[in-house]
Coordinates of C-alpha atoms in Angstrom, one line a residue:
M1 CA 0.0 0.0 0.0
V2 CA 1.2 3.5 -0.7
T3 CA 1.8 5.6 2.4
L4 CA -0.6 8.5 2.6
D5 CA 0.0 11.9 4.2
M6 CA -2.4 12.0 7.1
P7 CA -3.9 15.1 8.8
A8 CA -2.9 15.9 12.4
V9 CA -5.1 14.3 15.1
R10 CA -5.5 14.4 18.9
G11 CA -6.4 10.7 19.0
R12 CA -4.3 7.8 17.9
L13 CA -3.4 7.1 14.3
T14 CA -1.5 3.9 13.4
N15 CA 0.0 2.9 10.1
N16 CA -0.3 -0.8 9.0
A17 CA -2.3 -1.7 12.1
P18 CA -3.1 -5.5 12.4
L19 CA -6.9 -6.0 12.5
A20 CA -7.0 -9.7 13.3
P21 CA -6.7 -9.1 17.1
L22 CA -9.7 -6.7 16.8
V23 CA -12.2 -9.0 15.1
W24 CA -13.9 -12.1 16.5
F25 CA -12.5 -14.5 13.8
K26 CA -9.0 -13.5 14.8
A27 CA -8.0 -13.6 11.1
G28 CA -7.2 -11.2 8.3
G29 CA -4.8 -8.4 7.3
A30 CA -3.9 -5.0 8.5
A31 CA -5.5 -1.6 8.1
E32 CA -3.5 0.8 6.0
W33 CA -4.3 3.3 8.8
L34 CA -6.3 2.8 12.0
F35 CA -7.7 6.0 13.6
E36 CA -9.0 6.0 17.1
P37 CA -10.4 9.6 17.5
A38 CA -10.2 11.5 20.8
D39 CA -13.8 12.8 20.4
V40 CA -16.4 13.8 17.8
E41 CA -14.6 17.0 17.0
D42 CA -11.3 15.1 16.4
L43 CA -13.1 12.7 14.0
S44 CA -14.9 15.5 12.1
A45 CA -11.7 17.6 11.7
F46 CA -9.8 14.5 10.5
L47 CA -12.3 13.6 7.9
T48 CA -12.7 17.2 6.7
A49 CA -8.9 17.4 6.1
L50 CA -8.5 13.8 4.7
D51 CA -8.2 13.5 0.9
P52 CA -11.7 12.7 -0.3
A53 CA -10.4 9.8 -2.5
V54 CA -9.3 7.9 0.6
P55 CA -11.8 5.2 1.6
V56 CA -13.1 5.2 5.3
M57 CA -14.6 2.3 7.2
A58 CA -15.9 2.2 10.7
L59 CA -15.0 -0.8 12.9
G60 CA -17.0 -1.8 16.1
L61 CA -16.3 -4.9 18.0
G62 CA -15.6 -6.8 14.8
S63 CA -18.1 -9.5 15.6
N64 CA -19.9 -9.5 12.2
L65 CA -16.9 -9.1 10.0
I66 CA -14.4 -10.9 7.8
V67 CA -11.3 -8.8 7.1
R68 CA -9.7 -10.2 4.0
D69 CA -6.1 -11.3 4.3
G70 CA -4.7 -8.5 2.1
G71 CA -5.9 -5.9 4.6
V72 CA -8.1 -2.8 4.3
P73 CA -6.9 0.2 2.2
G74 CA -7.5 3.7 3.5
V75 CA -8.6 4.5 7.0
V76 CA -10.4 2.2 9.5
V77 CA -12.1 4.3 12.3
R78 CA -12.5 2.6 15.7
L79 CA -14.5 4.3 18.4
G80 CA -13.1 3.8 21.9
K81 CA -14.1 4.8 25.4
P82 CA -14.9 8.5 24.5
F83 CA -17.7 7.1 22.4
A84 CA -19.1 4.6 24.9
R85 CA -20.9 7.1 27.2
L86 CA -24.7 6.7 27.9
E87 CA -27.3 9.2 29.2
A88 CA -30.9 8.7 30.1
L89 CA -32.8 11.7 28.6
D90 CA -36.1 11.0 30.3
A91 CA -38.2 8.0 31.5
T92 CA -38.3 6.4 28.0
T93 CA -35.3 7.5 26.0
I94 CA -31.6 6.9 26.3
R95 CA -28.7 8.4 24.3
C96 CA -25.8 6.2 23.6
G97 CA -22.3 6.7 22.1
G98 CA -21.6 4.9 18.8
G99 CA -18.9 2.8 20.5
A100 CA -21.2 1.5 23.3
S101 CA -21.8 -2.2 23.4
G102 CA -25.2 -3.9 23.4
I103 CA -24.6 -5.2 26.9
L104 CA -23.8 -1.7 28.2
V105 CA -26.9 -0.2 26.5
S106 CA -29.3 -2.8 27.7
S107 CA -27.8 -2.8 31.3
T108 CA -28.0 1.0 31.5
A109 CA -31.6 1.0 30.2
R110 CA -32.4 -1.6 32.9
D111 CA -30.9 0.5 35.6
V112 CA -33.2 3.5 34.7
G113 CA -36.3 1.4 34.1
I114 CA -36.6 1.5 30.3
V115 CA -38.1 -1.5 28.6
G116 CA -37.5 -2.4 24.9
V117 CA -33.8 -2.7 24.3
E118 CA -33.2 -5.9 26.1
F119 CA -32.6 -7.7 22.8
L120 CA -29.4 -5.7 22.3
R121 CA -28.0 -7.8 25.2
S122 CA -27.7 -10.7 22.8
I123 CA -25.9 -8.9 19.9
P124 CA -22.1 -8.8 20.3
G125 CA -21.6 -5.4 18.7
T126 CA -21.7 -1.7 19.2
V127 CA -24.3 1.0 18.6
G128 CA -22.7 2.1 15.3
G129 CA -23.0 -1.5 14.0
F130 CA -26.6 -1.9 15.2
I131 CA -27.6 1.3 13.3
R132 CA -25.8 0.4 10.1
M133 CA -27.0 -3.2 9.9
N134 CA -30.5 -2.8 11.6
G135 CA -29.2 -5.3 14.1
G136 CA -31.8 -7.5 15.7
A137 CA -32.6 -10.7 17.6
Y138 CA -35.4 -12.4 19.4
G139 CA -38.1 -10.7 17.3
R140 CA -36.8 -7.2 17.7
E141 CA -34.6 -5.0 15.6
T142 CA -32.9 -1.6 15.8
A143 CA -35.5 0.1 13.7
D144 CA -38.1 -0.7 16.4
V145 CA -36.4 1.4 19.0
L146 CA -34.2 4.0 17.3
V147 CA -35.3 7.7 17.3
E148 CA -32.4 9.3 15.6
C149 CA -28.6 9.1 15.3
E150 CA -25.7 11.5 14.8
V151 CA -23.2 10.7 12.1
V152 CA -20.0 12.2 10.8
L153 CA -20.2 12.1 7.0
R154 CA -17.2 11.2 4.9
S155 CA -16.8 14.9 4.2
G156 CA -16.5 15.6 8.0
E157 CA -19.9 17.2 8.3
R158 CA -21.9 16.2 11.4
R159 CA -25.6 15.4 10.8
M160 CA -28.6 14.1 12.7
L161 CA -30.6 11.5 10.9
G162 CA -34.1 10.4 12.0
V163 CA -35.0 6.7 11.8
E164 CA -37.3 7.4 8.9
E165 CA -34.2 8.7 6.9
L166 CA -32.3 5.4 7.2
G167 CA -34.3 3.3 4.7
Y168 CA -34.4 0.3 7.1
T169 CA -35.1 -3.2 5.8
Y170 CA -34.0 -6.5 7.2
R171 CA -30.4 -6.2 8.2
H172 CA -29.9 -3.2 5.9
S173 CA -29.8 0.6 6.1
E174 CA -29.1 3.4 3.7
L175 CA -26.5 5.1 5.8
P176 CA -24.3 7.2 3.6
E177 CA -21.1 5.5 2.5
G178 CA -18.1 6.2 4.6
C179 CA -20.0 7.9 7.4
V180 CA -19.4 7.0 11.1
V181 CA -22.2 6.8 13.6
V182 CA -21.1 8.6 16.8
S183 CA -24.3 8.5 18.8
A184 CA -27.9 7.2 18.8
T185 CA -31.1 7.8 20.8
F186 CA -33.3 4.8 21.6
R187 CA -36.9 4.9 22.9
G188 CA -38.6 2.2 25.0
V189 CA -41.4 2.3 27.6
P190 CA -41.2 2.6 31.4
G191 CA -40.7 -0.7 33.3
E192 CA -39.4 -2.4 36.4
P193 CA -35.6 -3.1 36.5
A194 CA -36.2 -6.6 38.0
A195 CA -38.5 -7.6 35.1
I196 CA -36.0 -6.2 32.6
Q197 CA -33.2 -8.1 34.1
A198 CA -35.3 -11.3 34.0
E199 CA -35.8 -10.8 30.3
M200 CA -32.1 -10.2 29.8
D201 CA -31.3 -13.4 31.7
R202 CA -33.7 -15.3 29.5
I203 CA -32.1 -14.0 26.3
A204 CA -28.6 -14.7 27.7
A205 CA -29.5 -18.3 28.6
A206 CA -31.1 -18.9 25.2
R207 CA -28.0 -17.6 23.4
E208 CA -25.7 -19.7 25.6
A209 CA -27.7 -22.9 24.9
S210 CA -27.8 -22.4 21.1
Q211 CA -24.7 -20.6 20.0
P212 CA -20.9 -21.3 20.0
L213 CA -20.1 -18.3 22.2
R214 CA -16.6 -19.3 23.2
S215 CA -15.3 -19.9 19.8
K216 CA -13.6 -17.7 17.2
T217 CA -16.6 -16.9 15.1
G218 CA -18.4 -14.0 13.4
G219 CA -22.0 -14.5 14.6
S220 CA -24.8 -15.2 12.2
T221 CA -23.3 -15.8 8.8
F222 CA -26.3 -15.7 6.4
K223 CA -29.5 -13.7 6.5
N224 CA -32.7 -15.6 7.0
P225 CA -34.6 -15.8 3.7
P226 CA -38.3 -14.8 3.9
G227 CA -40.2 -17.5 5.8
E228 CA -37.0 -19.6 6.3
K229 CA -34.3 -20.1 8.9
A230 CA -30.8 -20.0 7.4
W231 CA -29.4 -22.6 9.9
A232 CA -32.1 -25.1 8.9
L233 CA -31.3 -24.7 5.2
V234 CA -27.6 -25.1 5.9
D235 CA -28.4 -28.2 7.9
A236 CA -30.7 -29.6 5.2
A237 CA -27.9 -29.2 2.6
G238 CA -25.6 -31.5 4.8
C239 CA -23.2 -28.7 5.8
R240 CA -23.1 -29.3 9.6
G241 CA -19.5 -29.7 10.6
L242 CA -18.2 -29.0 7.0
R243 CA -14.6 -27.9 7.1
R244 CA -12.1 -26.1 4.9
G245 CA -8.7 -26.1 6.5
D246 CA -9.3 -24.7 10.0
A247 CA -12.6 -23.1 9.0
Q248 CA -15.7 -25.1 10.0
V249 CA -19.4 -24.9 10.0
S250 CA -20.4 -25.1 13.7
D251 CA -21.9 -28.3 14.9
K252 CA -23.9 -26.4 17.5
H253 CA -25.4 -23.8 15.3
T254 CA -25.1 -24.2 11.5
N255 CA -25.4 -20.5 10.7
F256 CA -22.1 -19.9 12.5
L257 CA -18.7 -20.4 10.9
L258 CA -15.7 -21.1 13.2
N259 CA -12.0 -20.5 13.1
L260 CA -10.7 -23.7 14.8
G261 CA -7.1 -22.3 15.1
E262 CA -5.2 -21.1 12.1
A263 CA -7.9 -20.5 9.5
T264 CA -7.2 -17.6 7.1
S265 CA -10.0 -15.2 6.1
A266 CA -9.8 -16.8 2.7
D267 CA -10.5 -20.2 4.2
I268 CA -13.5 -18.8 6.1
E269 CA -15.0 -16.9 3.2
A270 CA -14.5 -19.8 0.8
L271 CA -16.2 -22.1 3.3
G272 CA -19.1 -19.7 3.4
E273 CA -19.3 -19.7 -0.4
E274 CA -19.2 -23.5 -0.5
V275 CA -22.2 -23.5 2.0
R276 CA -24.1 -21.1 -0.2
N277 CA -23.4 -23.3 -3.3
R278 CA -24.6 -26.5 -1.5
V279 CA -27.7 -24.8 -0.2
K280 CA -28.6 -23.6 -3.7
A281 CA -27.9 -27.0 -5.2
H282 CA -29.7 -29.1 -2.6
V283 CA -32.5 -26.8 -1.4
G284 CA -32.9 -24.3 -4.2
V285 CA -32.5 -21.2 -2.1
T286 CA -29.7 -18.5 -2.5
L287 CA -28.4 -17.4 0.9
E288 CA -27.2 -13.9 1.3
W289 CA -24.3 -13.0 3.5
E290 CA -25.1 -11.3 6.7
I291 CA -21.4 -11.1 7.8
Q292 CA -19.7 -8.1 6.2
R293 CA -16.6 -9.0 4.1
V294 CA -14.1 -6.1 3.7
G295 CA -10.6 -5.4 2.3
V296 CA -8.6 -7.1 -0.4
S297 CA -7.5 -10.7 -0.9
A298 CA -3.9 -11.6 -0.1

């Protein structure tokens, strides 16, 4: 990769930063530049000064991501602790930083007696990822609870976007390319913290029972086709336990791919494509990737 001249920052800017340690699969190449901004103003000033031709990608917890082995050109923005603050605005709304985790959001809502965001407890990601992907689980999705979000556009401009402006469909939004979600406001209804905790416990137990949580994985691999469950289609196509090198379809939940040790991102992605081909051939359904695949091949 060609070394770029970077604008001055107050946060941390790292050249050729390995991304494998930052993603759940523990595989993949490096970011040409990894930027961890000090605050929203730092991010906005950086993107304003950055050459418009340089691509920008936001990275959350890396749970729904395959970073290809050749790495990611341009700038990867990772929001740290300054973007993980939360604030209850009133009895039904809570404002969350774009870097806040689903567990932190749901726990904070519980503490102030807001019902409705418990499902975020089960999604291993950050607010920014929920907004971009319309993240959801257990019958709920981000579009059900989002009021508005603040983004920093690729140009550096800060803008508030209401939920109606995001074009939400299943696991999809129309967020502008290259923008970074820096905060979001969620709305629920008043409730009792004990009841909220009970629901969170139920969700956590269901997830523990059905998903390979302690493995190097990327979460749900494929979107559920209308009226179908992706895991059932993968199972019907005979893919349970299927391997490619150290990449494997989980025996516990067939919509999860695993890195058993030394799998490359190419192994993982190729296994996913083999699963898609087998499902198409055996069941006649084309599965769409839910996991995001970014960067360039080695």
